[in-house]
Amino acid sequence: MGSSKDSASVTNISVEEHFSVSQSSPGGQFVGPTEEISTAAEALIGRSTTLTEALKAASMNVGHKPVETTDVAAIKEVETRAIGGDIESDGGVTAVASKAVARNQKIGKDNEKTNLGDVIAEIDVKVTRDREVTSEDAEAVIRAELNHSPFNNIIPGGVAESVAAAYKLNHDPSSL
């Protein structure tokens, strides 16, 4: 996977082959499996491995960073899959994240921007249904984040990596 803005969208993702983001790779680019346990996986050990729990893990890991369009795409995929259909256009977590991005684009200082943790803090109120993460969920969330990333990369410890970690824990807890 390149780092070009002009690269084609990602369509074929395999969680089994592409589980984590290397903490040491330049720019946090999405890479193949690593021997290290990702920060997202560490946050999920001993926890429920549902879609909303994966979002909470992302909040624990990178909740301090300002919300970006890549986060909105990944959150939208998670929310849609958690509730099993269409999301509310004005009241869901995706809507809150979208409004936060619009607000953040008007603000110069990062410390004044709405961060990912602020958006995900509303998950329990905004998403009333949930289910365990499947490989299809993880692949779709990874694809959404990659397709909306200007540098075609996954945010280390972010939404996509946390959903992938949740799937791995559901699939084979001893693999981590």
PDB file of C-alpha atoms in Angstrom:
ATOM      1  CA  MET A   1       0.000   0.000   0.000  1.00  0.00           C
ATOM      2  CA  GLY A   2       1.429   3.305  -0.984  1.00  0.00           C
ATOM      3  CA  SER A   3       1.283   6.655   0.635  1.00  0.00           C
ATOM      4  CA  SER A   4      -0.031   8.543  -2.357  1.00  0.00           C
ATOM      5  CA  LYS A   5      -3.201  10.586  -2.222  1.00  0.00           C
ATOM      6  CA  ASP A   6      -3.910   9.455  -5.769  1.00  0.00           C
ATOM      7  CA  SER A   7      -3.941   5.741  -5.010  1.00  0.00           C
ATOM      8  CA  ALA A   8      -7.058   3.734  -5.795  1.00  0.00           C
ATOM      9  CA  SER A   9      -9.447   2.877  -3.006  1.00  0.00           C
ATOM     10  CA  VAL A  10      -8.812  -0.273  -1.044  1.00  0.00           C
ATOM     11  CA  THR A  11     -11.241  -3.088  -1.746  1.00  0.00           C
ATOM     12  CA  ASN A  12      -9.610  -6.367  -0.752  1.00  0.00           C
ATOM     13  CA  ILE A  13      -8.723  -6.476   2.952  1.00  0.00           C
ATOM     14  CA  SER A  14      -7.944  -9.580   4.966  1.00  0.00           C
ATOM     15  CA  VAL A  15      -7.859  -9.216   8.723  1.00  0.00           C
ATOM     16  CA  GLU A  16      -5.966 -12.481   9.021  1.00  0.00           C
ATOM     17  CA  GLU A  17      -3.148 -11.147   6.829  1.00  0.00           C
ATOM     18  CA  HIS A  18      -3.329  -7.495   7.905  1.00  0.00           C
ATOM     19  CA  PHE A  19      -4.088  -7.390  11.575  1.00  0.00           C
ATOM     20  CA  SER A  20      -2.140  -4.579  13.108  1.00  0.00           C
ATOM     21  CA  VAL A  21      -0.342  -1.360  12.519  1.00  0.00           C
ATOM     22  CA  SER A  22       3.329  -1.483  13.261  1.00  0.00           C
ATOM     23  CA  GLN A  23       4.084   0.913  16.082  1.00  0.00           C
ATOM     24  CA  SER A  24       7.511   1.493  14.538  1.00  0.00           C
ATOM     25  CA  SER A  25       6.593   1.920  10.881  1.00  0.00           C
ATOM     26  CA  PRO A  26       7.071   5.385   9.409  1.00  0.00           C
ATOM     27  CA  GLY A  27       3.827   7.337   9.346  1.00  0.00           C
ATOM     28  CA  GLY A  28       1.933   4.495  11.002  1.00  0.00           C
ATOM     29  CA  GLN A  29       1.264   2.845   7.653  1.00  0.00           C
ATOM     30  CA  PHE A  30      -0.837  -0.307   7.629  1.00  0.00           C
ATOM     31  CA  VAL A  31       1.434  -3.331   7.535  1.00  0.00           C
ATOM     32  CA  GLY A  32       1.222  -7.083   7.928  1.00  0.00           C
ATOM     33  CA  PRO A  33       1.048  -9.018  11.177  1.00  0.00           C
ATOM     34  CA  THR A  34       3.422  -8.198  13.994  1.00  0.00           C
ATOM     35  CA  GLU A  35       4.637 -10.196  16.949  1.00  0.00           C
ATOM     36  CA  GLU A  36       3.810  -7.333  19.313  1.00  0.00           C
ATOM     37  CA  ILE A  37       0.403  -6.883  20.883  1.00  0.00           C
ATOM     38  CA  SER A  38      -1.033  -3.617  19.639  1.00  0.00           C
ATOM     39  CA  THR A  39      -2.216  -0.982  22.086  1.00  0.00           C
ATOM     40  CA  ALA A  40      -5.737  -1.608  20.798  1.00  0.00           C
ATOM     41  CA  ALA A  41      -5.493  -5.297  21.627  1.00  0.00           C
ATOM     42  CA  GLU A  42      -4.089  -4.529  25.071  1.00  0.00           C
ATOM     43  CA  ALA A  43      -7.076  -2.291  25.780  1.00  0.00           C
ATOM     44  CA  LEU A  44      -9.504  -5.039  24.760  1.00  0.00           C
ATOM     45  CA  ILE A  45      -7.998  -7.939  26.723  1.00  0.00           C
ATOM     46  CA  GLY A  46     -10.546  -9.085  29.294  1.00  0.00           C
ATOM     47  CA  ARG A  47     -13.241  -6.852  27.849  1.00  0.00           C
ATOM     48  CA  SER A  48     -16.271  -7.477  25.717  1.00  0.00           C
ATOM     49  CA  THR A  49     -15.360  -7.633  22.077  1.00  0.00           C
ATOM     50  CA  THR A  50     -18.377  -5.957  20.554  1.00  0.00           C
ATOM     51  CA  LEU A  51     -18.350  -3.199  17.984  1.00  0.00           C
ATOM     52  CA  THR A  52     -19.003  -0.476  20.552  1.00  0.00           C
ATOM     53  CA  GLU A  53     -16.350  -1.904  22.883  1.00  0.00           C
ATOM     54  CA  ALA A  54     -13.886  -1.626  20.006  1.00  0.00           C
ATOM     55  CA  LEU A  55     -14.809   2.060  19.650  1.00  0.00           C
ATOM     56  CA  LYS A  56     -14.255   2.517  23.380  1.00  0.00           C
ATOM     57  CA  ALA A  57     -10.829   0.886  23.038  1.00  0.00           C
ATOM     58  CA  ALA A  58      -9.967   3.349  20.272  1.00  0.00           C
ATOM     59  CA  SER A  59     -11.050   6.152  22.579  1.00  0.00           C
ATOM     60  CA  MET A  60      -8.768   4.822  25.307  1.00  0.00           C
ATOM     61  CA  ASN A  61      -5.847   4.641  22.880  1.00  0.00           C
ATOM     62  CA  VAL A  62      -6.171   7.774  20.750  1.00  0.00           C
ATOM     63  CA  GLY A  63      -9.080   9.637  22.309  1.00  0.00           C
ATOM     64  CA  HIS A  64      -6.951  12.750  22.724  1.00  0.00           C
ATOM     65  CA  LYS A  65      -6.525  13.314  18.975  1.00  0.00           C
ATOM     66  CA  PRO A  66      -8.867  15.634  17.077  1.00  0.00           C
ATOM     67  CA  VAL A  67     -11.625  13.880  15.126  1.00  0.00           C
ATOM     68  CA  GLU A  68     -10.842  13.586  11.412  1.00  0.00           C
ATOM     69  CA  THR A  69     -12.730  12.407   8.315  1.00  0.00           C
ATOM     70  CA  THR A  70     -10.985   9.012   8.526  1.00  0.00           C
ATOM     71  CA  ASP A  71     -12.487   8.587  12.000  1.00  0.00           C
ATOM     72  CA  VAL A  72     -15.952   9.519  10.724  1.00  0.00           C
ATOM     73  CA  ALA A  73     -15.760   6.895   7.970  1.00  0.00           C
ATOM     74  CA  ALA A  74     -14.680   4.173  10.400  1.00  0.00           C
ATOM     75  CA  ILE A  75     -17.237   5.220  13.038  1.00  0.00           C
ATOM     76  CA  LYS A  76     -20.005   5.223  10.425  1.00  0.00           C
ATOM     77  CA  GLU A  77     -19.109   1.669   9.401  1.00  0.00           C
ATOM     78  CA  VAL A  78     -19.061   0.521  13.042  1.00  0.00           C
ATOM     79  CA  GLU A  79     -22.341   2.244  13.906  1.00  0.00           C
ATOM     80  CA  THR A  80     -24.134   0.909  10.818  1.00  0.00           C
ATOM     81  CA  ARG A  81     -22.997  -2.626  11.559  1.00  0.00           C
ATOM     82  CA  ALA A  82     -23.744  -2.409  15.291  1.00  0.00           C
ATOM     83  CA  ILE A  83     -27.352  -1.363  14.793  1.00  0.00           C
ATOM     84  CA  GLY A  84     -27.856  -3.590  11.772  1.00  0.00           C
ATOM     85  CA  GLY A  85     -28.941  -0.998   9.250  1.00  0.00           C
ATOM     86  CA  ASP A  86     -29.371   2.674   8.535  1.00  0.00           C
ATOM     87  CA  ILE A  87     -27.995   5.128  11.046  1.00  0.00           C
ATOM     88  CA  GLU A  88     -29.724   8.267  12.219  1.00  0.00           C
ATOM     89  CA  SER A  89     -28.699  11.196  10.048  1.00  0.00           C
ATOM     90  CA  ASP A  90     -28.760  13.686  12.890  1.00  0.00           C
ATOM     91  CA  GLY A  91     -28.620  11.824  16.183  1.00  0.00           C
ATOM     92  CA  GLY A  92     -26.063   9.033  15.934  1.00  0.00           C
ATOM     93  CA  VAL A  93     -22.388   8.934  16.784  1.00  0.00           C
ATOM     94  CA  THR A  94     -21.534   9.388  13.108  1.00  0.00           C
ATOM     95  CA  ALA A  95     -23.513  12.629  13.030  1.00  0.00           C
ATOM     96  CA  VAL A  96     -21.756  13.845  16.183  1.00  0.00           C
ATOM     97  CA  ALA A  97     -18.373  12.966  14.639  1.00  0.00           C
ATOM     98  CA  SER A  98     -19.248  14.705  11.346  1.00  0.00           C
ATOM     99  CA  LYS A  99     -20.259  17.877  13.179  1.00  0.00           C
ATOM    100  CA  ALA A 100     -17.051  17.722  15.204  1.00  0.00           C
ATOM    101  CA  VAL A 101     -14.939  17.486  12.028  1.00  0.00           C
ATOM    102  CA  ALA A 102     -16.753  20.477  10.520  1.00  0.00           C
ATOM    103  CA  ARG A 103     -16.160  22.440  13.717  1.00  0.00           C
ATOM    104  CA  ASN A 104     -12.534  21.331  13.957  1.00  0.00           C
ATOM    105  CA  GLN A 105     -11.809  22.532  10.415  1.00  0.00           C
ATOM    106  CA  LYS A 106     -12.658  26.072  11.544  1.00  0.00           C
ATOM    107  CA  ILE A 107     -10.387  25.943  14.595  1.00  0.00           C
ATOM    108  CA  GLY A 108      -6.642  26.468  14.378  1.00  0.00           C
ATOM    109  CA  LYS A 109      -5.433  25.131  17.708  1.00  0.00           C
ATOM    110  CA  ASP A 110      -5.532  21.352  18.208  1.00  0.00           C
ATOM    111  CA  ASN A 111      -6.109  21.719  21.951  1.00  0.00           C
ATOM    112  CA  GLU A 112      -9.406  23.514  21.235  1.00  0.00           C
ATOM    113  CA  LYS A 113     -10.711  20.913  18.770  1.00  0.00           C
ATOM    114  CA  THR A 114     -13.232  18.190  19.586  1.00  0.00           C
ATOM    115  CA  ASN A 115     -11.326  14.978  20.113  1.00  0.00           C
ATOM    116  CA  LEU A 116     -12.203  11.374  19.367  1.00  0.00           C
ATOM    117  CA  GLY A 117     -12.752  10.608  23.042  1.00  0.00           C
ATOM    118  CA  ASP A 118     -15.421  13.323  23.278  1.00  0.00           C
ATOM    119  CA  VAL A 119     -17.310  11.812  20.333  1.00  0.00           C
ATOM    120  CA  ILE A 120     -17.052   8.186  21.459  1.00  0.00           C
ATOM    121  CA  ALA A 121     -18.087   9.127  25.008  1.00  0.00           C
ATOM    122  CA  GLU A 122     -21.644   9.286  23.660  1.00  0.00           C
ATOM    123  CA  ILE A 123     -21.606   5.749  22.242  1.00  0.00           C
ATOM    124  CA  ASP A 124     -23.703   4.147  25.007  1.00  0.00           C
ATOM    125  CA  VAL A 125     -26.452   6.744  24.582  1.00  0.00           C
ATOM    126  CA  LYS A 126     -26.342   6.935  20.785  1.00  0.00           C
ATOM    127  CA  VAL A 127     -25.999   3.246  19.889  1.00  0.00           C
ATOM    128  CA  THR A 128     -28.584   1.099  21.644  1.00  0.00           C
ATOM    129  CA  ARG A 129     -27.831  -2.168  19.824  1.00  0.00           C
ATOM    130  CA  ASP A 130     -24.527  -3.961  19.531  1.00  0.00           C
ATOM    131  CA  ARG A 131     -22.977  -7.296  18.627  1.00  0.00           C
ATOM    132  CA  GLU A 132     -19.673  -9.122  18.499  1.00  0.00           C
ATOM    133  CA  VAL A 133     -17.158  -8.102  15.860  1.00  0.00           C
ATOM    134  CA  THR A 134     -16.806 -10.451  12.875  1.00  0.00           C
ATOM    135  CA  SER A 135     -14.062 -10.632  10.268  1.00  0.00           C
ATOM    136  CA  GLU A 136     -16.416  -8.932   7.788  1.00  0.00           C
ATOM    137  CA  ASP A 137     -16.891  -6.048  10.235  1.00  0.00           C
ATOM    138  CA  ALA A 138     -13.159  -5.652  10.772  1.00  0.00           C
ATOM    139  CA  GLU A 139     -12.431  -5.768   7.064  1.00  0.00           C
ATOM    140  CA  ALA A 140     -15.149  -3.186   6.282  1.00  0.00           C
ATOM    141  CA  VAL A 141     -13.939  -0.789   8.989  1.00  0.00           C
ATOM    142  CA  ILE A 142     -10.312  -1.122   7.855  1.00  0.00           C
ATOM    143  CA  ARG A 143     -11.404  -0.496   4.263  1.00  0.00           C
ATOM    144  CA  ALA A 144     -13.431   2.577   5.303  1.00  0.00           C
ATOM    145  CA  GLU A 145     -10.532   4.073   7.251  1.00  0.00           C
ATOM    146  CA  LEU A 146      -8.007   3.381   4.487  1.00  0.00           C
ATOM    147  CA  ASN A 147     -10.283   4.754   1.765  1.00  0.00           C
ATOM    148  CA  HIS A 148     -10.739   8.032   3.637  1.00  0.00           C
ATOM    149  CA  SER A 149      -7.138   8.490   4.713  1.00  0.00           C
ATOM    150  CA  PRO A 150      -5.203  11.095   2.732  1.00  0.00           C
ATOM    151  CA  PHE A 151      -2.057   9.002   3.190  1.00  0.00           C
ATOM    152  CA  ASN A 152      -3.687   5.567   2.820  1.00  0.00           C
ATOM    153  CA  ASN A 153      -2.795   4.523   6.357  1.00  0.00           C
ATOM    154  CA  ILE A 154      -4.450   3.205   9.487  1.00  0.00           C
ATOM    155  CA  ILE A 155      -4.271   5.218  12.705  1.00  0.00           C
ATOM    156  CA  PRO A 156      -2.267   3.201  15.250  1.00  0.00           C
ATOM    157  CA  GLY A 157      -4.635   2.289  18.090  1.00  0.00           C
ATOM    158  CA  GLY A 158      -7.512   3.956  16.241  1.00  0.00           C
ATOM    159  CA  VAL A 159     -10.948   2.710  15.247  1.00  0.00           C
ATOM    160  CA  ALA A 160      -9.908   0.269  12.501  1.00  0.00           C
ATOM    161  CA  GLU A 161      -7.073  -1.266  14.489  1.00  0.00           C
ATOM    162  CA  SER A 162      -9.307  -1.578  17.564  1.00  0.00           C
ATOM    163  CA  VAL A 163     -12.044  -3.329  15.570  1.00  0.00           C
ATOM    164  CA  ALA A 164      -9.449  -5.686  14.059  1.00  0.00           C
ATOM    165  CA  ALA A 165      -8.114  -6.435  17.553  1.00  0.00           C
ATOM    166  CA  ALA A 166     -11.663  -7.125  18.780  1.00  0.00           C
ATOM    167  CA  TYR A 167     -12.196  -9.584  15.927  1.00  0.00           C
ATOM    168  CA  LYS A 168      -8.901 -11.338  16.684  1.00  0.00           C
ATOM    169  CA  LEU A 169      -9.925 -11.676  20.339  1.00  0.00           C
ATOM    170  CA  ASN A 170     -13.310 -13.085  19.313  1.00  0.00           C
ATOM    171  CA  HIS A 171     -11.761 -15.440  16.799  1.00  0.00           C
ATOM    172  CA  ASP A 172      -8.804 -16.710  18.818  1.00  0.00           C
ATOM    173  CA  PRO A 173      -8.085 -15.073  22.192  1.00  0.00           C
ATOM    174  CA  SER A 174      -4.830 -17.012  22.534  1.00  0.00           C
ATOM    175  CA  SER A 175      -3.465 -15.514  19.284  1.00  0.00           C
ATOM    176  CA  LEU A 176      -2.606 -12.287  21.053  1.00  0.00           C
TER     177      LEU A 176
END
